[in-house]
XYZ file of N, CA and C in Angstrom:
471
model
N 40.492 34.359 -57.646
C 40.992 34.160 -56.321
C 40.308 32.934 -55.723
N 41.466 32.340 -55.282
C 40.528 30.659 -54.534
C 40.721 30.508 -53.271
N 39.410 30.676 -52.231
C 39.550 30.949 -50.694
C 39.931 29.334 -50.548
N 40.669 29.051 -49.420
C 41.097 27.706 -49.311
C 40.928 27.398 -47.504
N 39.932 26.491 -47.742
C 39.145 26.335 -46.313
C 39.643 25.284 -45.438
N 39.180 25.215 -44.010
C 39.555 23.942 -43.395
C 38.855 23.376 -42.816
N 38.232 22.552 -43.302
C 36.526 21.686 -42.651
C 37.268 20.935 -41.527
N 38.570 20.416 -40.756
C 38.961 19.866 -39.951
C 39.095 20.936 -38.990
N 38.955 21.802 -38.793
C 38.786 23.237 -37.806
C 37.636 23.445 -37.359
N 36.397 23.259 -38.287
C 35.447 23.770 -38.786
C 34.271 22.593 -37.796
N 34.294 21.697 -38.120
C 33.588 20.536 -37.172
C 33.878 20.383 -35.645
N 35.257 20.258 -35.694
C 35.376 20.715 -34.026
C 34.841 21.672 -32.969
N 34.599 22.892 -33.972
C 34.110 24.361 -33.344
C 32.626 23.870 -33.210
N 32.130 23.629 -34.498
C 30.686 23.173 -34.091
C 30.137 22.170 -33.105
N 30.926 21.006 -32.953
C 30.730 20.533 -31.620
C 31.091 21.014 -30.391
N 32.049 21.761 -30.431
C 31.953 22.621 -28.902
C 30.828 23.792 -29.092
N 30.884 24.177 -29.698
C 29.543 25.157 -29.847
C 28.591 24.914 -29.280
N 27.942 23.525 -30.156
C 26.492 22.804 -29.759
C 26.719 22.276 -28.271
N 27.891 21.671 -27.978
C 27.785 21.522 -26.625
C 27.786 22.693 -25.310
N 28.066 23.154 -25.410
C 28.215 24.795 -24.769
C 26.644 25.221 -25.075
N 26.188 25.001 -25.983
C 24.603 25.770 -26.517
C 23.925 24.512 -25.551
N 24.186 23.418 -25.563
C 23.059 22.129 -24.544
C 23.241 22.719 -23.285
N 24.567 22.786 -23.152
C 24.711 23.018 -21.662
C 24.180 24.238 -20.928
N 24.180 25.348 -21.750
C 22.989 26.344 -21.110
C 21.814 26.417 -21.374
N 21.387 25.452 -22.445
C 19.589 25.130 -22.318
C 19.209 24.140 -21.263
N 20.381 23.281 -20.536
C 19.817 22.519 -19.599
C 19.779 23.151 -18.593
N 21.214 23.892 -18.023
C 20.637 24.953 -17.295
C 19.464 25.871 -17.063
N 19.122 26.420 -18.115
C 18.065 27.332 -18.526
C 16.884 26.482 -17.599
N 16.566 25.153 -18.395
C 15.785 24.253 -18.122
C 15.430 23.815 -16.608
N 16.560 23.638 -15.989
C 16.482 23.391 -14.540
C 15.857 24.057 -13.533
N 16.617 25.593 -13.913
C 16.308 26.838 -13.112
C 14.708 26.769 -12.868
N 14.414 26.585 -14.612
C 12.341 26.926 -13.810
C 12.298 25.570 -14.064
N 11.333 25.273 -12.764
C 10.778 24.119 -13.036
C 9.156 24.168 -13.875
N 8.616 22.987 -13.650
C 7.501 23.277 -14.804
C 6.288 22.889 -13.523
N 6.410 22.385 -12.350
C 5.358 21.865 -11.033
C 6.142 23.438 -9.785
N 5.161 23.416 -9.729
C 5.770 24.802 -8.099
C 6.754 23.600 -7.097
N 7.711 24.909 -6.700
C 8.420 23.999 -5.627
C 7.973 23.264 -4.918
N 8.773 22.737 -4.160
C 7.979 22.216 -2.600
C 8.310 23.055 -1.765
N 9.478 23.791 -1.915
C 9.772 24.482 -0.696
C 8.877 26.012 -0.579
N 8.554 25.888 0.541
C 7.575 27.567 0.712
C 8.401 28.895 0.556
N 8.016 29.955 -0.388
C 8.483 30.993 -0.527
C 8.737 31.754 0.719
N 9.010 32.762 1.110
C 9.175 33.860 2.187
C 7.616 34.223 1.799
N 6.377 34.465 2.856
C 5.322 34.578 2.789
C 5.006 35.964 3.011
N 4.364 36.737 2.731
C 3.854 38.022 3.206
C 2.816 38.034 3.789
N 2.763 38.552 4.793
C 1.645 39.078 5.630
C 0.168 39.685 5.304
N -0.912 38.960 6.043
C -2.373 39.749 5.883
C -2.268 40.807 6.825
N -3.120 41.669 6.234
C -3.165 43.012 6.830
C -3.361 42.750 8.938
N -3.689 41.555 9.068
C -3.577 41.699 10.597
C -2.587 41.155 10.816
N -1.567 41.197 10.041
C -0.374 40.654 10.632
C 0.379 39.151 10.559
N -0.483 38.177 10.405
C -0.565 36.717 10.055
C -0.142 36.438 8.996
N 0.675 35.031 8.974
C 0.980 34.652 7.557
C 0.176 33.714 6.413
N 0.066 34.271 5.539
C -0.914 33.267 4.670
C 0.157 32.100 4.701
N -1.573 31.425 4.917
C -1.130 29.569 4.788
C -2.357 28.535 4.691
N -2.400 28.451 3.057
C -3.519 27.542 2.491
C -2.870 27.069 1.400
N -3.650 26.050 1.060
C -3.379 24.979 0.076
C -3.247 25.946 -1.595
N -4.198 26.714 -1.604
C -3.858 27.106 -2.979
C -3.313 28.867 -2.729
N -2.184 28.882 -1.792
C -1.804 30.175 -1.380
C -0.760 30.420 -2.414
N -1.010 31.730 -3.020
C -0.375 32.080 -4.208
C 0.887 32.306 -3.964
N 1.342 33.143 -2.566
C 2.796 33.306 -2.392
C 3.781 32.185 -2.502
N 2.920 31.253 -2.286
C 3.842 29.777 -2.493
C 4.496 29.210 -3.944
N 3.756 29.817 -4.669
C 3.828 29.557 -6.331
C 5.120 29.866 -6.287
N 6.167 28.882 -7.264
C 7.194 29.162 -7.827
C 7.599 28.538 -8.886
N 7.468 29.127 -10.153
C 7.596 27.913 -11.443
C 7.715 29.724 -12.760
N 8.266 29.005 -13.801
C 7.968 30.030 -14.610
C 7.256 29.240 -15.845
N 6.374 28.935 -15.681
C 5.019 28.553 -16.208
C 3.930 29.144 -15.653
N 2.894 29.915 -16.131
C 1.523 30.705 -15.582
C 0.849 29.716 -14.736
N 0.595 30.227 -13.355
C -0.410 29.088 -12.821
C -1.637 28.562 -12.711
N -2.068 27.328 -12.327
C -3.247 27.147 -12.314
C -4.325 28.149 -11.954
N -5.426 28.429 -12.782
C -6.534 29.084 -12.556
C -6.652 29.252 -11.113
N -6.592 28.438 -10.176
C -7.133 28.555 -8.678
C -6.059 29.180 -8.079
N -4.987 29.005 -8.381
C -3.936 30.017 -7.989
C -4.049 31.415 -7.845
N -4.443 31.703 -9.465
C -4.495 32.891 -10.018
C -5.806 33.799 -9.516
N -6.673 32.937 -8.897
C -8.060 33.270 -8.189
C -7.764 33.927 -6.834
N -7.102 32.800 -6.142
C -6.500 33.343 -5.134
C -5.431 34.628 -5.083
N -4.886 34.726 -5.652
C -4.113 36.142 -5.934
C -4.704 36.935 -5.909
N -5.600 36.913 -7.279
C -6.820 37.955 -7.800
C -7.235 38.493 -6.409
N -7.761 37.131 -5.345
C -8.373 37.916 -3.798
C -8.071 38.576 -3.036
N -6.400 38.568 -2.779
C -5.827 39.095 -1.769
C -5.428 40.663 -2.589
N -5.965 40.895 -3.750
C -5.871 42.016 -4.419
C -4.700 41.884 -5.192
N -3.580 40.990 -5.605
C -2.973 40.753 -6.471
C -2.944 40.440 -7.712
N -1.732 40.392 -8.354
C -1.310 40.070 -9.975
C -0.830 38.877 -10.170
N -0.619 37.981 -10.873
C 0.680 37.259 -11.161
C 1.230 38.060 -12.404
N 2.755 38.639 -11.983
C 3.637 39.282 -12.875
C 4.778 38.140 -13.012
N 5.600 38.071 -14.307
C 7.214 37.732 -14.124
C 7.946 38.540 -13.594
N 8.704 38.326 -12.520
C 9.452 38.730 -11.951
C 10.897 38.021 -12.217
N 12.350 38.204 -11.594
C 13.529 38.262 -11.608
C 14.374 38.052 -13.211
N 15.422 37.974 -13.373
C 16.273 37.174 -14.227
C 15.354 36.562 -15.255
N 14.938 35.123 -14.400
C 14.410 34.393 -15.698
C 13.086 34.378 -15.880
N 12.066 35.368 -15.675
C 10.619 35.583 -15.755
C 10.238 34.561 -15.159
N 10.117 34.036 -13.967
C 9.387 33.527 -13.895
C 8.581 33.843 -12.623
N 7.061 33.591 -12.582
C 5.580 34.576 -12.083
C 5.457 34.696 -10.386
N 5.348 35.441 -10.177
C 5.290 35.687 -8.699
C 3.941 36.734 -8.403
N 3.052 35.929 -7.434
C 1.667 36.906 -6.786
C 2.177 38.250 -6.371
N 2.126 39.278 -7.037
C 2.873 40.707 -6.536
C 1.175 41.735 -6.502
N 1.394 41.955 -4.762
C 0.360 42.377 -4.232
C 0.942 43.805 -3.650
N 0.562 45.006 -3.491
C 1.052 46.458 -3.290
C 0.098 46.512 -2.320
N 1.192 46.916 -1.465
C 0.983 47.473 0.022
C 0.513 49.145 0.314
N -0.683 48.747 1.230
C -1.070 49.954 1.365
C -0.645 50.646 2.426
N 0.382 50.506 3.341
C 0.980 51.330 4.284
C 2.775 51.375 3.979
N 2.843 51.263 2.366
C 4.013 51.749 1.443
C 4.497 52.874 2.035
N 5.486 53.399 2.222
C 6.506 54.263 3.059
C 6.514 54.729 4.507
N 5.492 53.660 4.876
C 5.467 54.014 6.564
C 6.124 53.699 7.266
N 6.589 54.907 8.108
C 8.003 54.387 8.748
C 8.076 53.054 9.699
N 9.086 52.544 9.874
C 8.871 51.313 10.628
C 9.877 50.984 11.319
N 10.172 49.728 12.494
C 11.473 49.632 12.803
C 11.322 47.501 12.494
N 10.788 47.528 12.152
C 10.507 45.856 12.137
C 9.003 45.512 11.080
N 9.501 43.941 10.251
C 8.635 44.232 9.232
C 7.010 43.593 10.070
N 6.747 43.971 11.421
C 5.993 43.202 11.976
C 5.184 44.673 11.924
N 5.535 45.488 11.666
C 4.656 47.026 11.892
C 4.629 47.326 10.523
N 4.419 46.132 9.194
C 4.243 46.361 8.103
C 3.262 45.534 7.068
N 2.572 45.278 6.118
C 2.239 44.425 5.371
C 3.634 43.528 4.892
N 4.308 44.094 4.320
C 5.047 43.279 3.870
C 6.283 43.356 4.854
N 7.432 43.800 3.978
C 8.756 44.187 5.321
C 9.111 45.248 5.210
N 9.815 45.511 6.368
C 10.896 46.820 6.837
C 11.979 46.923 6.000
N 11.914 48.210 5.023
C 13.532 47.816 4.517
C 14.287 49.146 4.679
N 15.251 49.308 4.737
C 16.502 51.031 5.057
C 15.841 51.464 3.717
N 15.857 52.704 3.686
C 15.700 53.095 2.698
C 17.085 54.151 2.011
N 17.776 54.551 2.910
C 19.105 54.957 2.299
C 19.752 54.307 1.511
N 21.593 54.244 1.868
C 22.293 53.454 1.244
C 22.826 52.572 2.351
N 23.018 51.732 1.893
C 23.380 50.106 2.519
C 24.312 50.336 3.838
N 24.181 49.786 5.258
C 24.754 50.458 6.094
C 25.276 48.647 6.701
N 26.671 48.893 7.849
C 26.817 48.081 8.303
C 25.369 46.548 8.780
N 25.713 45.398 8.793
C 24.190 44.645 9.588
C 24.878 44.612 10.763
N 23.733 45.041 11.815
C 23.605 44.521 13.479
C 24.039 45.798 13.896
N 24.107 47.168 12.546
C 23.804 48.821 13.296
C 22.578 48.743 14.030
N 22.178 48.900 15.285
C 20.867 49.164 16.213
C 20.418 50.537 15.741
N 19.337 50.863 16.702
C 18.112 51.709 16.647
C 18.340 52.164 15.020
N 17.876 51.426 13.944
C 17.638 52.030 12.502
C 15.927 52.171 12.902
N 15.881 52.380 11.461
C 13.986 52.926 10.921
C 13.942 52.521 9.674
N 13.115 52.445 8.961
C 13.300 52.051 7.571
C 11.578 52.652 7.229
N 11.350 52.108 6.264
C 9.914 52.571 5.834
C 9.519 51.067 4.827
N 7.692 50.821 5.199
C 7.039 49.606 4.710
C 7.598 49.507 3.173
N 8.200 48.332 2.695
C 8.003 48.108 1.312
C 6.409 48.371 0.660
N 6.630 48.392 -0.978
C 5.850 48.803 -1.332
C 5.108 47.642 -2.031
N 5.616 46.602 -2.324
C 5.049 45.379 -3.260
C 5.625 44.326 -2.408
N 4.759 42.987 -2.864
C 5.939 41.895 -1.781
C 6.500 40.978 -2.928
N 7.196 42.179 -3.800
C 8.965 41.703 -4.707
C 9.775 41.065 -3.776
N 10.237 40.131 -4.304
C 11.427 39.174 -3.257
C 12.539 39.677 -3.877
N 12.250 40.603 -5.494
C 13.591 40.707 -6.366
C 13.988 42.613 -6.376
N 15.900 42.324 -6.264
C 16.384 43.892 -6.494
C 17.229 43.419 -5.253
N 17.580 44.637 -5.322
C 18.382 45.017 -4.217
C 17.944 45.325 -2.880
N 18.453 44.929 -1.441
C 17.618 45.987 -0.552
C 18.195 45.147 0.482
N 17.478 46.197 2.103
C 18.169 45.671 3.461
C 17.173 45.765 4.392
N 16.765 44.984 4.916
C 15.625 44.762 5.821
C 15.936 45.051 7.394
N 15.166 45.449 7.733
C 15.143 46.459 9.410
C 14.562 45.284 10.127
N 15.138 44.660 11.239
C 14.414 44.161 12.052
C 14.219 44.305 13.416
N 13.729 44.566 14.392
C 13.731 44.790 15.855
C 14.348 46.620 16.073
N 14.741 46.862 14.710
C 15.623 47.889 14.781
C 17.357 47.699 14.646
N 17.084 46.754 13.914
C 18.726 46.074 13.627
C 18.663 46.137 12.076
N 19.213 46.709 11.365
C 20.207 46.473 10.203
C 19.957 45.501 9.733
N 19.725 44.411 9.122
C 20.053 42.876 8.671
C 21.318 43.426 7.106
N 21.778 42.198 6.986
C 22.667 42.135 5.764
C 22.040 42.468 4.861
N 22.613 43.246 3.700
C 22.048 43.442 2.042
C 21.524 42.153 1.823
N 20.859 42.023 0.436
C 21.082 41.117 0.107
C 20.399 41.787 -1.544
N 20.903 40.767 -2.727
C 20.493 41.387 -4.099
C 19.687 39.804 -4.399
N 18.537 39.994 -4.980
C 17.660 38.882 -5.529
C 17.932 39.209 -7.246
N 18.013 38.188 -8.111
C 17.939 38.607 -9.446
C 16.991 37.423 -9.464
């Protein structure tokens, strides 16, 4: 039996292939950068309420490359990790809150924020409650309480 092939089929596929394969490693590539942003993360709160803001402040880190030692120092202080977090691993200072399920109506009566803890309800429903997050994850699902207002879902991957 003689299989009878077609190398003029056969080369074409492989160049769309390989191109389709570049085009989501450049993507890939883009997404993390290899220097932390410039732009400042959503910051979490010190236990009196204030937002960290220093030069080697870990919440600021955003890269999926491990960070500099002094980074990682600073984390270490505020009692944190650097874990990978979302989609594409890349490391985020994830620090656990010690007033985790306390009820709240605003994330200003929290370490981190206010979020519903039910299921997802209209945004700009008044008098809600929610209870303190437990880590300051930026990633998942969830709906943040503010003033006692609802805010919109929102899903982080």
């Amino acid at each position: 039996m003689h299989m009878i092939t077609r190398p003029s089929l056969i080369l074409p596929f492989n160049k769309i292939a390989l191109t389709i394969a570049a085009m989501l490693i450049a993507f890939w590539l883009s997404a993390c950068s290899i220097t932390p942003s410039s732009t400042t993360a959503v910051q979490p709160k010190q236990t009196d309420g204030t937002a960290m803001n220093d030069k080697n402040d870990p919440f600021s880190y955003q890269a999926c490359v491990y960070p500099p030692n002094e980074i990682v120092q600073a984390c270490t202080a505020k009692g944190g990790a650097f874990l990978q977090q979302g989609r594409l691993g890349c490391y985020q200072c994830l620090v656990t809150y010690t007033d985790a399920g306390k009820a709240c109506q605003d994330s200003t009566d929290c370490q981190g924020k206010c979020k519903n803890t039910g299921e997802f309800i209209a945004a700009d429903v008044k008098t809600q409650s929610g209870q303190c997050a437990s880590d300051s994850s930026l990633f998942g699902c969830y709906q943040t309480i503010e003033k006692g207002v609802a805010q919109p879902a929102i899903c982080v991957d």
